[in-house]
Amino acid sequence: MFLVKNFYYTKIKSQLANIITLMNLEFGIISIILMAKGSFHLSLLFIFLAVFFDRFDGMVARKLNIESDFGKELDSLSDLVSFGVAPGLLVYMTILNKLPGVGLSLIVIYILCGAIRLARYNVKEFDGAFYGIPITVAGFLMAFSVLFSNHLPIMFYIILTSILAVLMVSNIRIQKM
């Protein structure tokens, strides 16, 4: 019995960071589904929950010494959904849909820049700094800005989306905290 318990404990421990990453992905998916139902404020809450879980998966992996290439890839896929697609759709569906051609183009570019940023991060050797702003930061700022959509002009969202897209693929060096 002890060996069986120990086996399962070891298995769970070895996958704990990935389980946390999957929570991030789950919340991103739930956010998108809620948007489809028109529940934009609840969708926003799930993006914020994804940010919370994304903050801890890497910490847990390093603390338990269970970092892996699989975990890194899974994290990037989760981040693209939770901080690229979900906030992009939220901004489009709540604000930029008033300018269908421009709004849709901007959101697609934002999501593509997020994908490029994540792919670049995955193939670069980490030297203690990020290049371009992390998609988590961009996604959080996009989602957070929706809280003020009744007070900000549509031009603000055009500029914000454009700037965040460019910053994600920029070569700006940001020291990891």
PDB file of C-alpha atoms in Angstrom:
ATOM      1  CA  MET A   1       0.000   0.000   0.000  1.00  0.00           C
ATOM      2  CA  PHE A   2       2.820   2.402   0.888  1.00  0.00           C
ATOM      3  CA  LEU A   3       4.502   1.818  -2.473  1.00  0.00           C
ATOM      4  CA  VAL A   4       1.267   2.479  -4.338  1.00  0.00           C
ATOM      5  CA  LYS A   5       0.667   5.735  -2.422  1.00  0.00           C
ATOM      6  CA  ASN A   6       4.274   6.779  -2.940  1.00  0.00           C
ATOM      7  CA  PHE A   7       4.013   5.973  -6.668  1.00  0.00           C
ATOM      8  CA  TYR A   8       0.914   8.152  -7.112  1.00  0.00           C
ATOM      9  CA  TYR A   9       2.382  10.955  -4.996  1.00  0.00           C
ATOM     10  CA  THR A  10       5.519  10.931  -7.155  1.00  0.00           C
ATOM     11  CA  LYS A  11       3.448  10.917 -10.364  1.00  0.00           C
ATOM     12  CA  ILE A  12       1.259  13.798  -9.207  1.00  0.00           C
ATOM     13  CA  LYS A  13       4.275  15.763  -7.970  1.00  0.00           C
ATOM     14  CA  SER A  14       6.037  15.305 -11.310  1.00  0.00           C
ATOM     15  CA  GLN A  15       2.998  16.690 -13.162  1.00  0.00           C
ATOM     16  CA  LEU A  16       1.948  19.426 -10.734  1.00  0.00           C
ATOM     17  CA  ALA A  17       3.266  22.303 -12.847  1.00  0.00           C
ATOM     18  CA  ASN A  18       1.532  20.875 -15.933  1.00  0.00           C
ATOM     19  CA  ILE A  19      -1.719  20.540 -13.983  1.00  0.00           C
ATOM     20  CA  ILE A  20      -1.462  24.224 -13.038  1.00  0.00           C
ATOM     21  CA  THR A  21      -0.725  25.083 -16.687  1.00  0.00           C
ATOM     22  CA  LEU A  22      -3.814  23.147 -17.752  1.00  0.00           C
ATOM     23  CA  MET A  23      -5.866  25.195 -15.281  1.00  0.00           C
ATOM     24  CA  ASN A  24      -4.641  28.312 -17.105  1.00  0.00           C
ATOM     25  CA  LEU A  25      -5.736  26.750 -20.421  1.00  0.00           C
ATOM     26  CA  GLU A  26      -9.057  25.622 -18.962  1.00  0.00           C
ATOM     27  CA  PHE A  27      -9.855  29.136 -17.769  1.00  0.00           C
ATOM     28  CA  GLY A  28      -8.923  30.563 -21.178  1.00  0.00           C
ATOM     29  CA  ILE A  29     -11.277  28.117 -22.902  1.00  0.00           C
ATOM     30  CA  ILE A  30     -14.075  28.839 -20.414  1.00  0.00           C
ATOM     31  CA  SER A  31     -13.548  32.560 -21.024  1.00  0.00           C
ATOM     32  CA  ILE A  32     -14.039  32.068 -24.776  1.00  0.00           C
ATOM     33  CA  ILE A  33     -17.161  29.944 -24.260  1.00  0.00           C
ATOM     34  CA  LEU A  34     -18.618  32.574 -21.921  1.00  0.00           C
ATOM     35  CA  MET A  35     -17.976  35.244 -24.562  1.00  0.00           C
ATOM     36  CA  ALA A  36     -19.925  33.185 -27.086  1.00  0.00           C
ATOM     37  CA  LYS A  37     -22.824  33.249 -24.615  1.00  0.00           C
ATOM     38  CA  GLY A  38     -22.509  37.023 -24.157  1.00  0.00           C
ATOM     39  CA  SER A  39     -21.201  36.833 -20.570  1.00  0.00           C
ATOM     40  CA  PHE A  40     -18.378  39.313 -21.064  1.00  0.00           C
ATOM     41  CA  HIS A  41     -17.787  40.268 -17.423  1.00  0.00           C
ATOM     42  CA  LEU A  42     -17.619  36.627 -16.364  1.00  0.00           C
ATOM     43  CA  SER A  43     -15.322  35.958 -19.313  1.00  0.00           C
ATOM     44  CA  LEU A  44     -13.046  38.714 -18.026  1.00  0.00           C
ATOM     45  CA  LEU A  45     -12.938  37.065 -14.604  1.00  0.00           C
ATOM     46  CA  PHE A  46     -11.749  33.798 -16.149  1.00  0.00           C
ATOM     47  CA  ILE A  47      -8.948  35.593 -18.024  1.00  0.00           C
ATOM     48  CA  PHE A  48      -7.820  37.046 -14.688  1.00  0.00           C
ATOM     49  CA  LEU A  49      -7.940  33.556 -13.131  1.00  0.00           C
ATOM     50  CA  ALA A  50      -5.776  32.292 -16.006  1.00  0.00           C
ATOM     51  CA  VAL A  51      -3.241  35.047 -15.222  1.00  0.00           C
ATOM     52  CA  PHE A  52      -3.169  33.886 -11.602  1.00  0.00           C
ATOM     53  CA  PHE A  53      -2.488  30.249 -12.524  1.00  0.00           C
ATOM     54  CA  ASP A  54       0.053  31.215 -15.194  1.00  0.00           C
ATOM     55  CA  ARG A  55       2.028  33.048 -12.530  1.00  0.00           C
ATOM     56  CA  PHE A  56       2.561  29.855 -10.549  1.00  0.00           C
ATOM     57  CA  ASP A  57       3.196  27.029 -13.024  1.00  0.00           C
ATOM     58  CA  GLY A  58       6.786  28.055 -13.730  1.00  0.00           C
ATOM     59  CA  MET A  59       7.489  28.741 -10.064  1.00  0.00           C
ATOM     60  CA  VAL A  60       6.231  25.292  -9.096  1.00  0.00           C
ATOM     61  CA  ALA A  61       8.255  23.637 -11.866  1.00  0.00           C
ATOM     62  CA  ARG A  62      11.460  25.349 -10.731  1.00  0.00           C
ATOM     63  CA  LYS A  63      10.799  24.790  -7.023  1.00  0.00           C
ATOM     64  CA  LEU A  64      10.123  21.059  -7.504  1.00  0.00           C
ATOM     65  CA  ASN A  65      12.854  20.756 -10.148  1.00  0.00           C
ATOM     66  CA  ILE A  66      10.399  19.354 -12.700  1.00  0.00           C
ATOM     67  CA  GLU A  67      10.956  21.734 -15.624  1.00  0.00           C
ATOM     68  CA  SER A  68      10.578  20.053 -19.001  1.00  0.00           C
ATOM     69  CA  ASP A  69      10.365  20.836 -22.708  1.00  0.00           C
ATOM     70  CA  PHE A  70       6.851  19.398 -22.657  1.00  0.00           C
ATOM     71  CA  GLY A  71       5.855  21.805 -19.875  1.00  0.00           C
ATOM     72  CA  LYS A  72       7.365  24.758 -21.736  1.00  0.00           C
ATOM     73  CA  GLU A  73       5.421  23.917 -24.903  1.00  0.00           C
ATOM     74  CA  LEU A  74       2.199  23.273 -22.980  1.00  0.00           C
ATOM     75  CA  ASP A  75       2.611  26.617 -21.218  1.00  0.00           C
ATOM     76  CA  SER A  76       3.009  28.445 -24.536  1.00  0.00           C
ATOM     77  CA  LEU A  77      -0.058  26.784 -26.046  1.00  0.00           C
ATOM     78  CA  SER A  78      -2.054  27.661 -22.939  1.00  0.00           C
ATOM     79  CA  ASP A  79      -0.793  31.241 -22.990  1.00  0.00           C
ATOM     80  CA  LEU A  80      -1.786  31.679 -26.636  1.00  0.00           C
ATOM     81  CA  VAL A  81      -5.366  30.689 -25.818  1.00  0.00           C
ATOM     82  CA  SER A  82      -5.664  32.511 -22.477  1.00  0.00           C
ATOM     83  CA  PHE A  83      -3.731  35.700 -23.276  1.00  0.00           C
ATOM     84  CA  GLY A  84      -3.871  35.875 -27.062  1.00  0.00           C
ATOM     85  CA  VAL A  85      -7.185  34.500 -28.277  1.00  0.00           C
ATOM     86  CA  ALA A  86      -9.386  35.129 -25.202  1.00  0.00           C
ATOM     87  CA  PRO A  87      -8.476  38.812 -24.557  1.00  0.00           C
ATOM     88  CA  GLY A  88      -8.338  39.497 -28.291  1.00  0.00           C
ATOM     89  CA  LEU A  89     -11.843  38.140 -28.789  1.00  0.00           C
ATOM     90  CA  LEU A  90     -13.066  39.971 -25.702  1.00  0.00           C
ATOM     91  CA  VAL A  91     -11.826  43.324 -27.001  1.00  0.00           C
ATOM     92  CA  TYR A  92     -13.212  42.582 -30.460  1.00  0.00           C
ATOM     93  CA  MET A  93     -16.624  41.408 -29.253  1.00  0.00           C
ATOM     94  CA  THR A  94     -17.113  44.252 -26.771  1.00  0.00           C
ATOM     95  CA  ILE A  95     -15.468  47.183 -28.561  1.00  0.00           C
ATOM     96  CA  LEU A  96     -13.736  46.725 -31.907  1.00  0.00           C
ATOM     97  CA  ASN A  97     -16.678  44.945 -33.560  1.00  0.00           C
ATOM     98  CA  LYS A  98     -18.010  48.454 -34.221  1.00  0.00           C
ATOM     99  CA  LEU A  99     -15.260  48.671 -36.854  1.00  0.00           C
ATOM    100  CA  PRO A 100     -15.579  45.164 -38.359  1.00  0.00           C
ATOM    101  CA  GLY A 101     -12.766  45.290 -40.948  1.00  0.00           C
ATOM    102  CA  VAL A 102     -10.230  47.258 -38.934  1.00  0.00           C
ATOM    103  CA  GLY A 103     -11.178  45.670 -35.613  1.00  0.00           C
ATOM    104  CA  LEU A 104     -10.989  42.112 -36.912  1.00  0.00           C
ATOM    105  CA  SER A 105      -7.675  42.772 -38.665  1.00  0.00           C
ATOM    106  CA  LEU A 106      -6.156  44.292 -35.525  1.00  0.00           C
ATOM    107  CA  ILE A 107      -7.226  41.394 -33.326  1.00  0.00           C
ATOM    108  CA  VAL A 108      -5.903  38.814 -35.785  1.00  0.00           C
ATOM    109  CA  ILE A 109      -2.579  40.686 -35.928  1.00  0.00           C
ATOM    110  CA  TYR A 110      -2.489  40.865 -32.101  1.00  0.00           C
ATOM    111  CA  ILE A 111      -3.042  37.089 -31.815  1.00  0.00           C
ATOM    112  CA  LEU A 112      -0.468  36.324 -34.538  1.00  0.00           C
ATOM    113  CA  CYS A 113       2.110  38.546 -32.824  1.00  0.00           C
ATOM    114  CA  GLY A 114       1.403  36.677 -29.586  1.00  0.00           C
ATOM    115  CA  ALA A 115       2.039  33.360 -31.355  1.00  0.00           C
ATOM    116  CA  ILE A 116       5.298  34.673 -32.845  1.00  0.00           C
ATOM    117  CA  ARG A 117       6.427  35.950 -29.456  1.00  0.00           C
ATOM    118  CA  LEU A 118       5.762  32.577 -27.816  1.00  0.00           C
ATOM    119  CA  ALA A 119       7.484  30.639 -30.605  1.00  0.00           C
ATOM    120  CA  ARG A 120      10.513  32.912 -30.369  1.00  0.00           C
ATOM    121  CA  TYR A 121      10.633  32.438 -26.594  1.00  0.00           C
ATOM    122  CA  ASN A 122      10.488  28.650 -26.970  1.00  0.00           C
ATOM    123  CA  VAL A 123      13.461  28.426 -29.327  1.00  0.00           C
ATOM    124  CA  LYS A 124      15.701  31.044 -27.691  1.00  0.00           C
ATOM    125  CA  GLU A 125      18.093  30.176 -24.913  1.00  0.00           C
ATOM    126  CA  PHE A 126      16.877  32.004 -21.795  1.00  0.00           C
ATOM    127  CA  ASP A 127      19.466  34.529 -20.592  1.00  0.00           C
ATOM    128  CA  GLY A 128      17.504  35.984 -17.677  1.00  0.00           C
ATOM    129  CA  ALA A 129      15.495  38.418 -19.782  1.00  0.00           C
ATOM    130  CA  PHE A 130      12.432  38.412 -22.000  1.00  0.00           C
ATOM    131  CA  TYR A 131      12.493  39.911 -25.483  1.00  0.00           C
ATOM    132  CA  GLY A 132       9.297  41.745 -26.214  1.00  0.00           C
ATOM    133  CA  ILE A 133       6.613  42.024 -23.583  1.00  0.00           C
ATOM    134  CA  PRO A 134       5.261  38.668 -22.413  1.00  0.00           C
ATOM    135  CA  ILE A 135       1.892  37.700 -23.865  1.00  0.00           C
ATOM    136  CA  THR A 136       0.581  37.346 -20.310  1.00  0.00           C
ATOM    137  CA  VAL A 137       1.196  41.060 -19.717  1.00  0.00           C
ATOM    138  CA  ALA A 138      -0.312  42.028 -23.072  1.00  0.00           C
ATOM    139  CA  GLY A 139      -3.352  39.823 -22.502  1.00  0.00           C
ATOM    140  CA  PHE A 140      -3.888  41.154 -19.002  1.00  0.00           C
ATOM    141  CA  LEU A 141      -3.708  44.760 -20.237  1.00  0.00           C
ATOM    142  CA  MET A 142      -6.134  44.025 -23.079  1.00  0.00           C
ATOM    143  CA  ALA A 143      -8.599  42.339 -20.736  1.00  0.00           C
ATOM    144  CA  PHE A 144      -8.208  44.951 -17.988  1.00  0.00           C
ATOM    145  CA  SER A 145      -8.876  47.768 -20.455  1.00  0.00           C
ATOM    146  CA  VAL A 146     -12.333  46.324 -21.155  1.00  0.00           C
ATOM    147  CA  LEU A 147     -13.344  47.405 -17.641  1.00  0.00           C
ATOM    148  CA  PHE A 148     -13.095  51.001 -18.872  1.00  0.00           C
ATOM    149  CA  SER A 149     -14.761  50.546 -22.262  1.00  0.00           C
ATOM    150  CA  ASN A 150     -17.644  52.861 -21.326  1.00  0.00           C
ATOM    151  CA  HIS A 151     -15.187  55.672 -20.628  1.00  0.00           C
ATOM    152  CA  LEU A 152     -12.580  55.267 -23.360  1.00  0.00           C
ATOM    153  CA  PRO A 153     -12.929  56.037 -27.067  1.00  0.00           C
ATOM    154  CA  ILE A 154     -12.629  53.273 -29.633  1.00  0.00           C
ATOM    155  CA  MET A 155      -9.392  54.889 -30.856  1.00  0.00           C
ATOM    156  CA  PHE A 156      -7.811  53.991 -27.503  1.00  0.00           C
ATOM    157  CA  TYR A 157      -8.408  50.300 -28.232  1.00  0.00           C
ATOM    158  CA  ILE A 158      -7.063  50.594 -31.762  1.00  0.00           C
ATOM    159  CA  ILE A 159      -3.869  52.164 -30.408  1.00  0.00           C
ATOM    160  CA  LEU A 160      -3.595  49.789 -27.418  1.00  0.00           C
ATOM    161  CA  THR A 161      -4.031  46.671 -29.559  1.00  0.00           C
ATOM    162  CA  SER A 162      -1.507  47.929 -32.116  1.00  0.00           C
ATOM    163  CA  ILE A 163       1.093  48.890 -29.509  1.00  0.00           C
ATOM    164  CA  LEU A 164       0.786  45.611 -27.593  1.00  0.00           C
ATOM    165  CA  ALA A 165       1.086  43.587 -30.807  1.00  0.00           C
ATOM    166  CA  VAL A 166       4.261  45.448 -31.799  1.00  0.00           C
ATOM    167  CA  LEU A 167       5.737  45.257 -28.292  1.00  0.00           C
ATOM    168  CA  MET A 168       5.254  41.480 -28.145  1.00  0.00           C
ATOM    169  CA  VAL A 169       7.431  40.964 -31.225  1.00  0.00           C
ATOM    170  CA  SER A 170       9.865  43.782 -30.458  1.00  0.00           C
ATOM    171  CA  ASN A 171      13.442  43.259 -29.309  1.00  0.00           C
ATOM    172  CA  ILE A 172      12.910  45.257 -26.125  1.00  0.00           C
ATOM    173  CA  ARG A 173      14.818  43.428 -23.395  1.00  0.00           C
ATOM    174  CA  ILE A 174      12.878  43.037 -20.148  1.00  0.00           C
ATOM    175  CA  GLN A 175      14.719  41.619 -17.153  1.00  0.00           C
ATOM    176  CA  LYS A 176      12.845  38.780 -15.472  1.00  0.00           C
ATOM    177  CA  MET A 177      11.783  39.673 -11.937  1.00  0.00           C
TER     178      MET A 177
END
